[in-house]
Short mmCIF file of C-alpha atoms in Angstrom, two decimals:
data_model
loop_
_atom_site.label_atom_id
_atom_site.label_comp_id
_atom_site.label_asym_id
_atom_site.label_seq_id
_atom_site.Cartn_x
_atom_site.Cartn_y
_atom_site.Cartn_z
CA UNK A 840 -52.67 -20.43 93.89
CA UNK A 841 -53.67 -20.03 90.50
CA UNK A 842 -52.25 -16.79 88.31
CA UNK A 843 -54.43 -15.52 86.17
CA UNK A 844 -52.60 -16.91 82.97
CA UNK A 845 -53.01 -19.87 84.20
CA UNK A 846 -56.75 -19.68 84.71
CA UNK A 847 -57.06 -18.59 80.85
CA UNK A 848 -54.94 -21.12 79.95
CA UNK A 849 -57.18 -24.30 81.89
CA UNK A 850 -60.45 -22.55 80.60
CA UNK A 851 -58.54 -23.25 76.91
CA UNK A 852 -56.98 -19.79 76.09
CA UNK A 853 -53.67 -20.19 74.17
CA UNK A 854 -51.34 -17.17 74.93
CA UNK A 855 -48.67 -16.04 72.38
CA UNK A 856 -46.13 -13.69 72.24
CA UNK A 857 -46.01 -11.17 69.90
CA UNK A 858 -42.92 -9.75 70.76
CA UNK A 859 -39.70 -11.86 70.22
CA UNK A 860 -35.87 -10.33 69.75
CA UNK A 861 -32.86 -12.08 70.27
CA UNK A 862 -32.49 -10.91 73.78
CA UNK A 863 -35.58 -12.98 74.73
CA UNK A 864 -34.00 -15.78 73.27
CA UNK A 865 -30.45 -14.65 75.06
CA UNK A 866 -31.64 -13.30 78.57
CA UNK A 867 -34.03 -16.56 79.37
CA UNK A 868 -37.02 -14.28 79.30
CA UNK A 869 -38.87 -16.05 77.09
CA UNK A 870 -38.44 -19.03 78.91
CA UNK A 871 -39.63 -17.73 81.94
CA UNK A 872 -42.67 -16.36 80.03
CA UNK A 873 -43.53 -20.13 79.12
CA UNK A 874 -42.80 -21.94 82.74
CA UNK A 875 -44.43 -19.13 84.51
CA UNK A 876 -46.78 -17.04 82.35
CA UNK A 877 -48.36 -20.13 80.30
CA UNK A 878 -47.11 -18.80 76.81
CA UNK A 879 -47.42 -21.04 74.72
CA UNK A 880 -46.34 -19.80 71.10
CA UNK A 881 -44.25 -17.25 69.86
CA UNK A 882 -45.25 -14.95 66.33
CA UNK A 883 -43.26 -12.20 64.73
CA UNK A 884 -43.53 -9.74 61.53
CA UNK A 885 -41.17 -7.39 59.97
CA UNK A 886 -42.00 -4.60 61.78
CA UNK A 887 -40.83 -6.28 65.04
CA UNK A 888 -37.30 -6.81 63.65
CA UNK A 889 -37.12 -3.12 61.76
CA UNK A 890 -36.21 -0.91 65.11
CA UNK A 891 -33.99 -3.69 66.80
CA UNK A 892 -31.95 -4.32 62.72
CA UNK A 893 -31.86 -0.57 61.81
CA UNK A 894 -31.65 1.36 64.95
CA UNK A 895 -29.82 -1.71 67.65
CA UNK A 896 -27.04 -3.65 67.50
CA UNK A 897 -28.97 -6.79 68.20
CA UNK A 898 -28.29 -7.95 64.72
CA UNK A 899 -24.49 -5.93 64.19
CA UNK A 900 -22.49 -9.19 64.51
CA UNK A 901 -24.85 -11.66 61.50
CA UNK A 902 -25.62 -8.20 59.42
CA UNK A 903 -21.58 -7.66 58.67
CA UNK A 904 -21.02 -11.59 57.68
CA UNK A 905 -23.82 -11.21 55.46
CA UNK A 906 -22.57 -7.89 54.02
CA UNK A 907 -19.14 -9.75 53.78
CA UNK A 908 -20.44 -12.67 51.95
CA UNK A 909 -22.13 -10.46 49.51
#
C-alpha cells in the first residue's frame, strides 16, 4: 500500500522538515519521519530555537557551560 508521502515522493516531491528541536533528535522522531514519512531533509531558523532556548529547558544543560566559559 502506498502512503501518500510516498506517492509525492515517487512522483519527485522532496519533503522537509521545518521543525527540528533536540527532542526530535533525542526521542527517534525524526527518524521515524524519514523511514516512514519519506522526509528527506531537515531546515531550521532562529525563530524555531527562540521558544524551546528562552522559554524550555531543552538547551539548560549547553546554555550554563557556555555562560561558564564566558
Amino acid at each position: 500500500m502506498t502512503t501518500p508521502t510516498q506517492a509525492l515522493s515517487d512522483a519527485g516531491v522532496s519533503i522537509w522538515l521545518d521543525d527540528l528541536s533536540r527532542l526530535r533528535l533525542q526521542d527517534g522522531s525524526l527518524a521515524a519521519l524519514i523511514s516512514e514519512k519519506n522526509v528527506v531533509g531537515v531546515t531550521t531558523n532562529p525563530t524555531i530555537f527562540q521558544a524551546p532556548i528562552t522559554k524550555g529547558h531543552d538547551y539548560d544543560y549547553q546554555l550554563r557551560e557556555r555562560v561558564a566559559e564566558g
